[in-house]
PDB file of C-alpha atoms and ligand atoms in Angstrom:
ATOM      1  CA  UNK C 228      78.258 109.803  89.077  1.00  0.00           C
ATOM      2  CA  UNK C 229      80.890 112.570  89.892  1.00  0.00           C
ATOM      3  CA  UNK C 230      84.605 111.870  90.090  1.00  0.00           C
ATOM      4  CA  UNK C 231      84.921 111.134  93.504  1.00  0.00           C
ATOM      5  CA  UNK C 232      82.277 108.129  93.020  1.00  0.00           C
ATOM      6  CA  UNK C 233      84.078 107.090  90.060  1.00  0.00           C
ATOM      7  CA  UNK C 234      87.202 106.779  91.918  1.00  0.00           C
ATOM      8  CA  UNK C 235      85.588 104.659  94.608  1.00  0.00           C
ATOM      9  CA  UNK C 236      83.736 102.331  92.130  1.00  0.00           C
ATOM     10  CA  UNK C 237      87.397 102.014  89.993  1.00  0.00           C
ATOM     11  CA  UNK C 238      88.954 100.785  93.149  1.00  0.00           C
ATOM     12  CA  UNK C 239      86.460  98.699  94.883  1.00  0.00           C
ATOM     13  CA  UNK C 240      88.429  95.502  94.129  1.00  0.00           C
ATOM     14  CA  UNK C 241      91.694  97.163  95.474  1.00  0.00           C
ATOM     15  CA  UNK C 242      89.884  98.188  98.512  1.00  0.00           C
ATOM     16  CA  UNK C 243      88.703  94.668  99.095  1.00  0.00           C
ATOM     17  CA  UNK C 244      91.920  93.250  98.541  1.00  0.00           C
ATOM     18  CA  UNK C 245      93.554  95.619 101.226  1.00  0.00           C
ATOM     19  CA  UNK C 246      90.626  95.161 103.814  1.00  0.00           C
ATOM     20  CA  UNK C 247      91.093  91.097 103.500  1.00  0.00           C
ATOM     21  CA  UNK C 248      94.651  90.705 104.305  1.00  0.00           C
ATOM     22  CA  UNK C 249      95.369  88.155 106.866  1.00  0.00           C
ATOM     23  CA  UNK C 250      97.058  90.791 109.171  1.00  0.00           C
ATOM     24  CA  UNK C 251      94.044  92.736 109.882  1.00  0.00           C
ATOM     25  CA  UNK C 252      92.171  89.474 110.611  1.00  0.00           C
ATOM     26  CA  UNK C 253      94.784  88.607 113.370  1.00  0.00           C
ATOM     27  CA  UNK C 254      94.958  92.227 114.594  1.00  0.00           C
ATOM     28  CA  UNK C 255      91.111  92.740 114.887  1.00  0.00           C
ATOM     29  CA  UNK C 256      90.707  89.219 115.907  1.00  0.00           C
ATOM     30  CA  UNK C 257      92.694  89.997 119.220  1.00  0.00           C
ATOM     31  CA  UNK C 258      95.544  87.217 118.145  1.00  0.00           C
ATOM     32  CA  UNK C 259      98.508  89.484 118.309  1.00  0.00           C
ATOM     33  CA  UNK C 260     100.288  91.099 121.076  1.00  0.00           C
ATOM     34  CA  UNK C 261     100.774  95.044 121.647  1.00  0.00           C
ATOM     35  CA  UNK C 262     104.217  94.555 119.653  1.00  0.00           C
ATOM     36  CA  UNK C 263     102.318  92.862 116.786  1.00  0.00           C
ATOM     37  CA  UNK C 264     100.120  96.001 116.569  1.00  0.00           C
ATOM     38  CA  UNK C 265     103.021  98.323 117.210  1.00  0.00           C
ATOM     39  CA  UNK C 266     104.413  96.787 113.739  1.00  0.00           C
ATOM     40  CA  UNK C 267     101.881  98.540 111.824  1.00  0.00           C
ATOM     41  CA  UNK C 268     102.257 101.627 113.784  1.00  0.00           C
ATOM     42  CA  UNK C 269     106.005 101.763 113.075  1.00  0.00           C
ATOM     43  CA  UNK C 270     105.591 101.067 109.151  1.00  0.00           C
ATOM     44  CA  UNK C 271     102.758 103.689 109.122  1.00  0.00           C
ATOM     45  CA  UNK C 272     105.242 105.979 110.523  1.00  0.00           C
ATOM     46  CA  UNK C 273     107.673 105.652 107.867  1.00  0.00           C
ATOM     47  CA  UNK C 274     104.625 106.126 105.348  1.00  0.00           C
ATOM     48  CA  UNK C 275     103.360 109.199 106.757  1.00  0.00           C
ATOM     49  CA  UNK C 276     106.726 110.731 107.634  1.00  0.00           C
ATOM     50  CA  UNK C 277     107.108 110.923 103.703  1.00  0.00           C
ATOM     51  CA  UNK C 278     103.595 111.570 102.913  1.00  0.00           C
ATOM     52  CA  UNK C 279     103.513 114.638 105.429  1.00  0.00           C
ATOM     53  CA  UNK C 280     106.790 115.801 103.818  1.00  0.00           C
ATOM     54  CA  UNK C 281     105.087 115.723 100.613  1.00  0.00           C
ATOM     55  CA  UNK C 282     102.146 117.791 102.114  1.00  0.00           C
ATOM     56  CA  UNK C 283     104.446 120.381 103.207  1.00  0.00           C
ATOM     57  CA  UNK C 284     105.812 120.802  99.560  1.00  0.00           C
ATOM     58  CA  UNK C 285     102.361 120.661  98.088  1.00  0.00           C
ATOM     59  CA  UNK C 286     100.588 123.139 100.207  1.00  0.00           C
ATOM     60  CA  UNK C 287     101.464 125.804  97.710  1.00  0.00           C
ATOM     61  CA  UNK C 288      99.902 124.113  94.717  1.00  0.00           C
ATOM     62  CA  UNK C 289      96.753 125.649  93.625  1.00  0.00           C
ATOM     63  CA  UNK C 290      94.974 122.367  93.269  1.00  0.00           C
ATOM     64  CA  UNK C 291      96.532 119.951  95.363  1.00  0.00           C
ATOM     65  CA  UNK C 292      97.029 122.091  98.367  1.00  0.00           C
ATOM     66  CA  UNK C 293      93.492 122.332  98.811  1.00  0.00           C
ATOM     67  CA  UNK C 294      93.657 118.712  99.905  1.00  0.00           C
ATOM     68  CA  UNK C 295      96.112 119.397 102.836  1.00  0.00           C
ATOM     69  CA  UNK C 296      93.954 119.340 105.809  1.00  0.00           C
ATOM     70  CA  UNK C 297      96.251 120.044 108.872  1.00  0.00           C
ATOM     71  CA  UNK C 298      93.752 118.523 111.001  1.00  0.00           C
ATOM     72  CA  UNK C 299      94.218 115.383 109.483  1.00  0.00           C
ATOM     73  CA  UNK C 300      98.133 115.435 110.105  1.00  0.00           C
ATOM     74  CA  UNK C 301      99.096 111.843 111.355  1.00  0.00           C
ATOM     75  CA  UNK C 302     102.910 111.912 112.401  1.00  0.00           C
ATOM     76  CA  UNK C 303     102.606 113.383 115.977  1.00  0.00           C
ATOM     77  CA  UNK C 304     100.004 110.768 116.781  1.00  0.00           C
ATOM     78  CA  UNK C 305     102.099 108.067 115.608  1.00  0.00           C
ATOM     79  CA  UNK C 306     105.013 109.386 117.363  1.00  0.00           C
ATOM     80  CA  UNK C 307     102.914 109.217 120.486  1.00  0.00           C
ATOM     81  CA  UNK C 308     101.535 105.725 119.990  1.00  0.00           C
ATOM     82  CA  UNK C 309     104.965 104.276 119.187  1.00  0.00           C
ATOM     83  CA  UNK C 310     106.317 106.014 122.642  1.00  0.00           C
ATOM     84  CA  UNK C 311     103.518 104.389 124.360  1.00  0.00           C
ATOM     85  CA  UNK C 312     103.516 101.204 122.607  1.00  0.00           C
ATOM     86  CA  UNK C 313     107.271 100.387 122.502  1.00  0.00           C
ATOM     87  CA  UNK C 314     108.910 102.881 124.631  1.00  0.00           C
ATOM     88  CA  UNK C 315     111.185 106.048 124.391  1.00  0.00           C
ATOM     89  CA  UNK C 316     113.875 104.228 122.504  1.00  0.00           C
ATOM     90  CA  UNK C 317     111.383 103.033 119.664  1.00  0.00           C
ATOM     91  CA  UNK C 318     113.584 105.019 116.945  1.00  0.00           C
ATOM     92  CA  UNK C 319     116.213 102.423 117.569  1.00  0.00           C
ATOM     93  CA  UNK C 320     113.667  99.593 117.374  1.00  0.00           C
ATOM     94  CA  UNK C 321     111.828 100.171 114.402  1.00  0.00           C
ATOM     95  CA  UNK C 322     112.908  99.846 110.467  1.00  0.00           C
ATOM     96  CA  UNK C 323     111.151 100.224 107.439  1.00  0.00           C
ATOM     97  CA  UNK C 324     110.245  96.844 105.726  1.00  0.00           C
ATOM     98  CA  UNK C 325     111.313  95.992 102.151  1.00  0.00           C
ATOM     99  CA  UNK C 326     107.539  96.727 101.131  1.00  0.00           C
ATOM    100  CA  UNK C 327     107.295  99.971 102.986  1.00  0.00           C
ATOM    101  CA  UNK C 328     110.711 101.179 101.399  1.00  0.00           C
ATOM    102  CA  UNK C 329     109.001 100.690  98.281  1.00  0.00           C
ATOM    103  CA  UNK C 330     106.159 102.636  99.056  1.00  0.00           C
ATOM    104  CA  UNK C 331     108.194 105.662 100.182  1.00  0.00           C
ATOM    105  CA  UNK C 332     110.093 105.330  97.138  1.00  0.00           C
ATOM    106  CA  UNK C 333     107.236 105.713  95.172  1.00  0.00           C
ATOM    107  CA  UNK C 334     105.977 108.722  97.311  1.00  0.00           C
ATOM    108  CA  UNK C 335     109.202 110.426  96.716  1.00  0.00           C
ATOM    109  CA  UNK C 336     109.134 109.802  93.006  1.00  0.00           C
ATOM    110  CA  UNK C 337     105.598 111.156  92.607  1.00  0.00           C
ATOM    111  CA  UNK C 338     104.066 113.024  95.552  1.00  0.00           C
ATOM    112  CA  UNK C 339     106.464 115.884  95.786  1.00  0.00           C
ATOM    113  CA  UNK C 340     106.200 117.127  92.161  1.00  0.00           C
ATOM    114  CA  UNK C 341     102.846 115.731  90.579  1.00  0.00           C
ATOM    115  CA  UNK C 342      99.916 117.307  92.138  1.00  0.00           C
ATOM    116  CA  UNK C 343      97.589 114.373  91.007  1.00  0.00           C
ATOM    117  CA  UNK C 344     100.051 111.806  92.291  1.00  0.00           C
ATOM    118  CA  UNK C 345      99.958 113.633  95.770  1.00  0.00           C
ATOM    119  CA  UNK C 346      96.384 113.550  96.177  1.00  0.00           C
ATOM    120  CA  UNK C 347      96.199 109.911  94.914  1.00  0.00           C
ATOM    121  CA  UNK C 348      98.412 108.996  97.818  1.00  0.00           C
ATOM    122  CA  UNK C 349      96.797 111.333 100.190  1.00  0.00           C
ATOM    123  CA  UNK C 350      93.138 110.022  99.181  1.00  0.00           C
ATOM    124  CA  UNK C 351      94.128 106.285  99.972  1.00  0.00           C
ATOM    125  CA  UNK C 352      95.411 106.907 103.020  1.00  0.00           C
ATOM    126  CA  UNK C 353      93.594 109.466 104.877  1.00  0.00           C
ATOM    127  CA  UNK C 354      90.120 108.692 103.538  1.00  0.00           C
ATOM    128  CA  UNK C 355      90.848 105.325 104.578  1.00  0.00           C
ATOM    129  CA  UNK C 356      91.877 106.450 108.008  1.00  0.00           C
ATOM    130  CA  UNK C 357      88.406 108.348 108.272  1.00  0.00           C
ATOM    131  CA  UNK C 358      86.578 105.417 107.317  1.00  0.00           C
ATOM    132  CA  UNK C 359      87.762 101.968 108.156  1.00  0.00           C
ATOM    133  CA  UNK C 360      90.159 103.295 110.575  1.00  0.00           C
ATOM    134  CA  UNK C 361      87.071 104.175 112.852  1.00  0.00           C
ATOM    135  CA  UNK C 362      86.088 100.549 112.751  1.00  0.00           C
ATOM    136  CA  UNK C 363      89.537  99.497 113.348  1.00  0.00           C
ATOM    137  CA  UNK C 364      89.957 101.802 116.498  1.00  0.00           C
ATOM    138  CA  UNK C 365      86.795 100.174 118.265  1.00  0.00           C
ATOM    139  CA  UNK C 366      88.215  96.912 117.635  1.00  0.00           C
ATOM    140  CA  UNK C 367      91.552  97.524 118.861  1.00  0.00           C
ATOM    141  CA  UNK C 368      90.340  99.057 122.127  1.00  0.00           C
ATOM    142  CA  UNK C 369      88.049  95.801 122.813  1.00  0.00           C
ATOM    143  CA  UNK C 370      90.680  93.033 121.730  1.00  0.00           C
ATOM    144  CA  UNK C 371      93.608  94.564 123.640  1.00  0.00           C
ATOM    145  CA  UNK C 372      92.085  96.709 126.224  1.00  0.00           C
ATOM    146  CA  UNK C 373      94.220  99.881 125.045  1.00  0.00           C
ATOM    147  CA  UNK C 374      91.346 102.147 126.333  1.00  0.00           C
ATOM    148  CA  UNK C 375      92.577 104.693 123.855  1.00  0.00           C
ATOM    149  CA  UNK C 376      96.327 104.893 124.650  1.00  0.00           C
ATOM    150  CA  UNK C 377      98.539 103.735 121.594  1.00  0.00           C
ATOM    151  CA  UNK C 378      95.528 104.306 119.339  1.00  0.00           C
ATOM    152  CA  UNK C 379      95.788 108.206 118.732  1.00  0.00           C
ATOM    153  CA  UNK C 380      96.560 107.249 114.834  1.00  0.00           C
ATOM    154  CA  UNK C 381      92.989 106.383 114.659  1.00  0.00           C
ATOM    155  CA  UNK C 382      91.707 109.510 116.462  1.00  0.00           C
ATOM    156  CA  UNK C 383      91.071 112.723 115.017  1.00  0.00           C
ATOM    157  CA  UNK C 384      90.035 115.216 117.808  1.00  0.00           C
ATOM    158  CA  UNK C 385      87.666 117.627 117.008  1.00  0.00           C
ATOM    159  CA  UNK C 386      87.103 116.492 113.481  1.00  0.00           C
ATOM    160  CA  UNK C 387      83.792 114.970 112.493  1.00  0.00           C
ATOM    161  CA  UNK C 388      85.044 112.269 109.986  1.00  0.00           C
ATOM    162  CA  UNK C 389      81.678 112.177 107.975  1.00  0.00           C
ATOM    163  CA  UNK C 390      82.042 116.114 107.054  1.00  0.00           C
ATOM    164  CA  UNK C 391      85.458 115.992 106.252  1.00  0.00           C
ATOM    165  CA  UNK C 392      85.021 113.004 103.592  1.00  0.00           C
ATOM    166  CA  UNK C 393      82.033 114.912 102.336  1.00  0.00           C
ATOM    167  CA  UNK C 394      84.233 118.226 101.714  1.00  0.00           C
ATOM    168  CA  UNK C 395      87.476 115.811 100.383  1.00  0.00           C
ATOM    169  CA  UNK C 396      84.655 114.292  97.855  1.00  0.00           C
ATOM    170  CA  UNK C 397      83.472 117.744  96.860  1.00  0.00           C
ATOM    171  CA  UNK C 398      87.275 118.593  96.064  1.00  0.00           C
ATOM    172  CA  UNK C 399      87.576 115.580  94.058  1.00  0.00           C
ATOM    173  CA  UNK C 400      84.386 116.258  92.141  1.00  0.00           C
ATOM    174  CA  UNK C 401      85.710 119.596  91.115  1.00  0.00           C
ATOM    175  CA  UNK C 402      89.474 119.130  90.236  1.00  0.00           C
ATOM    176  CA  UNK C 403      90.330 120.802  86.838  1.00  0.00           C
ATOM    177  CA  UNK C 404      91.948 117.234  85.584  1.00  0.00           C
ATOM    178  CA  UNK C 405      91.351 116.368  81.905  1.00  0.00           C
ATOM    179  CA  UNK C 406      90.305 112.811  81.069  1.00  0.00           C
ATOM    180  CA  UNK C 407      94.011 111.654  80.629  1.00  0.00           C
ATOM    181  CA  UNK C 408      94.999 113.237  84.181  1.00  0.00           C
ATOM    182  CA  UNK C 409      92.094 111.334  85.888  1.00  0.00           C
ATOM    183  CA  UNK C 410      92.992 107.993  84.232  1.00  0.00           C
ATOM    184  CA  UNK C 411      96.413 108.706  85.632  1.00  0.00           C
ATOM    185  CA  UNK C 412      95.035 109.492  89.093  1.00  0.00           C
ATOM    186  CA  UNK C 413      93.062 106.326  88.991  1.00  0.00           C
ATOM    187  CA  UNK C 414      96.089 104.380  88.308  1.00  0.00           C
ATOM    188  CA  UNK C 415      98.000 105.818  91.013  1.00  0.00           C
ATOM    189  CA  UNK C 416      95.265 105.289  93.373  1.00  0.00           C
ATOM    190  CA  UNK C 417      95.238 101.563  92.714  1.00  0.00           C
ATOM    191  CA  UNK C 418      99.238 101.355  92.638  1.00  0.00           C
ATOM    192  CA  UNK C 419      98.948 103.233  96.184  1.00  0.00           C
ATOM    193  CA  UNK C 420      96.205 100.384  97.416  1.00  0.00           C
ATOM    194  CA  UNK C 421      98.751  97.509  96.071  1.00  0.00           C
ATOM    195  CA  UNK C 422     101.768  99.469  98.234  1.00  0.00           C
ATOM    196  CA  UNK C 423      99.656  99.221 101.224  1.00  0.00           C
ATOM    197  CA  UNK C 424      98.666  95.801 100.550  1.00  0.00           C
ATOM    198  CA  UNK C 425     102.161  94.544  99.859  1.00  0.00           C
ATOM    199  CA  UNK C 426     102.976  96.487 103.295  1.00  0.00           C
ATOM    200  CA  UNK C 427     100.278  94.438 105.268  1.00  0.00           C
ATOM    201  CA  UNK C 428     101.451  91.435 103.558  1.00  0.00           C
ATOM    202  CA  UNK C 429     104.875  91.956 104.845  1.00  0.00           C
ATOM    203  CA  UNK C 430     103.381  92.617 108.465  1.00  0.00           C
ATOM    204  CA  UNK C 431     101.515  89.423 108.229  1.00  0.00           C
ATOM    205  CA  UNK C 432     104.774  87.436 107.839  1.00  0.00           C
ATOM    206  CA  UNK C 433     106.439  89.209 110.723  1.00  0.00           C
ATOM    207  CA  UNK C 434     103.624  88.493 113.021  1.00  0.00           C
ATOM    208  CA  UNK C 435     102.892  84.971 111.731  1.00  0.00           C
TER     209      UNK C 435
HETATM  210  C1  LIG N 665      90.151  96.045 108.336  1.00  0.00           C
HETATM  211  C2  LIG N 665      90.623  97.060 107.200  1.00  0.00           C
HETATM  212  C3  LIG N 665      89.841  97.929 106.709  1.00  0.00           C
HETATM  213  C4  LIG N 665      88.430  98.066 106.936  1.00  0.00           C
HETATM  214  C5  LIG N 665      87.588  97.691 108.033  1.00  0.00           C
HETATM  215  C6  LIG N 665      87.869  99.071 106.199  1.00  0.00           C
HETATM  216  C7  LIG N 665      86.462  99.603 106.100  1.00  0.00           C
HETATM  217  C8  LIG N 665      86.275 100.788 105.326  1.00  0.00           C
HETATM  218  C9  LIG N 665      84.805 101.225 105.074  1.00  0.00           C
HETATM  219  C10 LIG N 665      83.705 100.550 105.910  1.00  0.00           C
HETATM  220  C11 LIG N 665      84.768 102.239 104.347  1.00  0.00           C
HETATM  221  C12 LIG N 665      83.639 103.008 103.659  1.00  0.00           C
HETATM  222  C13 LIG N 665      83.343 104.243 104.514  1.00  0.00           C
HETATM  223  C14 LIG N 665      82.239 105.161 104.024  1.00  0.00           C
HETATM  224  O1  LIG N 665      81.386 104.821 103.065  1.00  0.00           O
HETATM  225  O2  LIG N 665      82.426 106.534 104.345  1.00  0.00           O
HETATM  226  C15 LIG N 665      86.065 102.479 103.606  1.00  0.00           C
HETATM  227  C16 LIG N 665      86.655 103.447 102.947  1.00  0.00           C
HETATM  228  C17 LIG N 665      87.923 103.555 102.535  1.00  0.00           C
HETATM  229  N1  LIG N 665      88.970 102.896 102.767  1.00  0.00           N
HETATM  230 FE1  LIG N 665      88.954 101.183 104.151  1.00  0.00          FE
HETATM  231  N2  LIG N 665      88.814  99.568 105.239  1.00  0.00           N
HETATM  232  C18 LIG N 665      89.895  98.933 105.785  1.00  0.00           C
HETATM  233  C19 LIG N 665      91.285  99.023 104.881  1.00  0.00           C
HETATM  234  C20 LIG N 665      91.653  99.977 104.121  1.00  0.00           C
HETATM  235  C21 LIG N 665      92.865 100.030 103.648  1.00  0.00           C
HETATM  236  C22 LIG N 665      94.449  99.084 103.983  1.00  0.00           C
HETATM  237  C23 LIG N 665      93.105 101.112 103.040  1.00  0.00           C
HETATM  238  C24 LIG N 665      94.170 101.695 102.178  1.00  0.00           C
HETATM  239  C25 LIG N 665      95.389 102.264 102.532  1.00  0.00           C
HETATM  240  C26 LIG N 665      91.792 101.594 102.841  1.00  0.00           C
HETATM  241  C27 LIG N 665      91.267 102.841 102.211  1.00  0.00           C
HETATM  242  C28 LIG N 665      90.055 103.164 102.153  1.00  0.00           C
HETATM  243  C29 LIG N 665      89.430 104.394 101.243  1.00  0.00           C
HETATM  244  C30 LIG N 665      90.406 105.290 100.349  1.00  0.00           C
HETATM  245  C31 LIG N 665      88.469 104.648 101.575  1.00  0.00           C
HETATM  246  C32 LIG N 665      87.200 105.695 100.783  1.00  0.00           C
HETATM  247  C33 LIG N 665      86.741 105.193  99.780  1.00  0.00           C
HETATM  248  C34 LIG N 665      85.697 106.340  99.093  1.00  0.00           C
HETATM  249  O3  LIG N 665      84.735 106.422  99.497  1.00  0.00           O
HETATM  250  O4  LIG N 665      86.198 106.828  98.032  1.00  0.00           O
HETATM  251  N3  LIG N 665      90.897 100.954 103.600  1.00  0.00           N
HETATM  252  N4  LIG N 665      87.086 101.290 104.247  1.00  0.00           N
END
């Protein structure tokens, strides 16, 4: 099994925990209103603001830079969604939750200076967006009749998710990290999942 396969196996239970958060149940079951959905979009805005700042910093890194795919950039889509879902005054009406602030603090701590740390956080978000994100988008369209408006975050125009994921896994399979660095990477992916799970837990309380 290549490294990409190992990453997936090693974090299978972390993924299961993230995926089974009550917030997703309510969201995908159509039990929230548009503000309940917008609450997720807002928290993701704060995450991607920092993550994509880190990407700009890491672009020049010989290893981490290869993972910076411009076509995956999510911040403009999140801004468009927030404008649609909340209105032009959205910046005054959203704030990072405690869990999201912790997530951002970890990103600032590792993703700007440690290439494998950046890739760990990048992988956890973007590969998820290209995978489960597609399932979520279809469910949202159905549950809330959004017809594509307000769900730009889940859309990657001109991108073939399967092809990008394949390329991404090839890159992971060829990273020049030694065994110690690979373990540190796996730990950071696991932490990234837990930070996402905590963010979703906070969201579950907000919309309960
Ligand atoms: C309702 C919520 C979710 C659903 C339905 C879902 C579903 C899926 C599915 C079906 C795959 C496999 C796709 C494939 O084999 O190509 C996948 C992969 C993935 N998901 Fe999720 N997911 C959810 C939540 C999350 C969350 C919250 C995260 C983390 C932020 C996440 C991160 C990932 C990652 C990183 C992968 C790629 C694993 C790999 O192949 O290396 N997912 N997801």
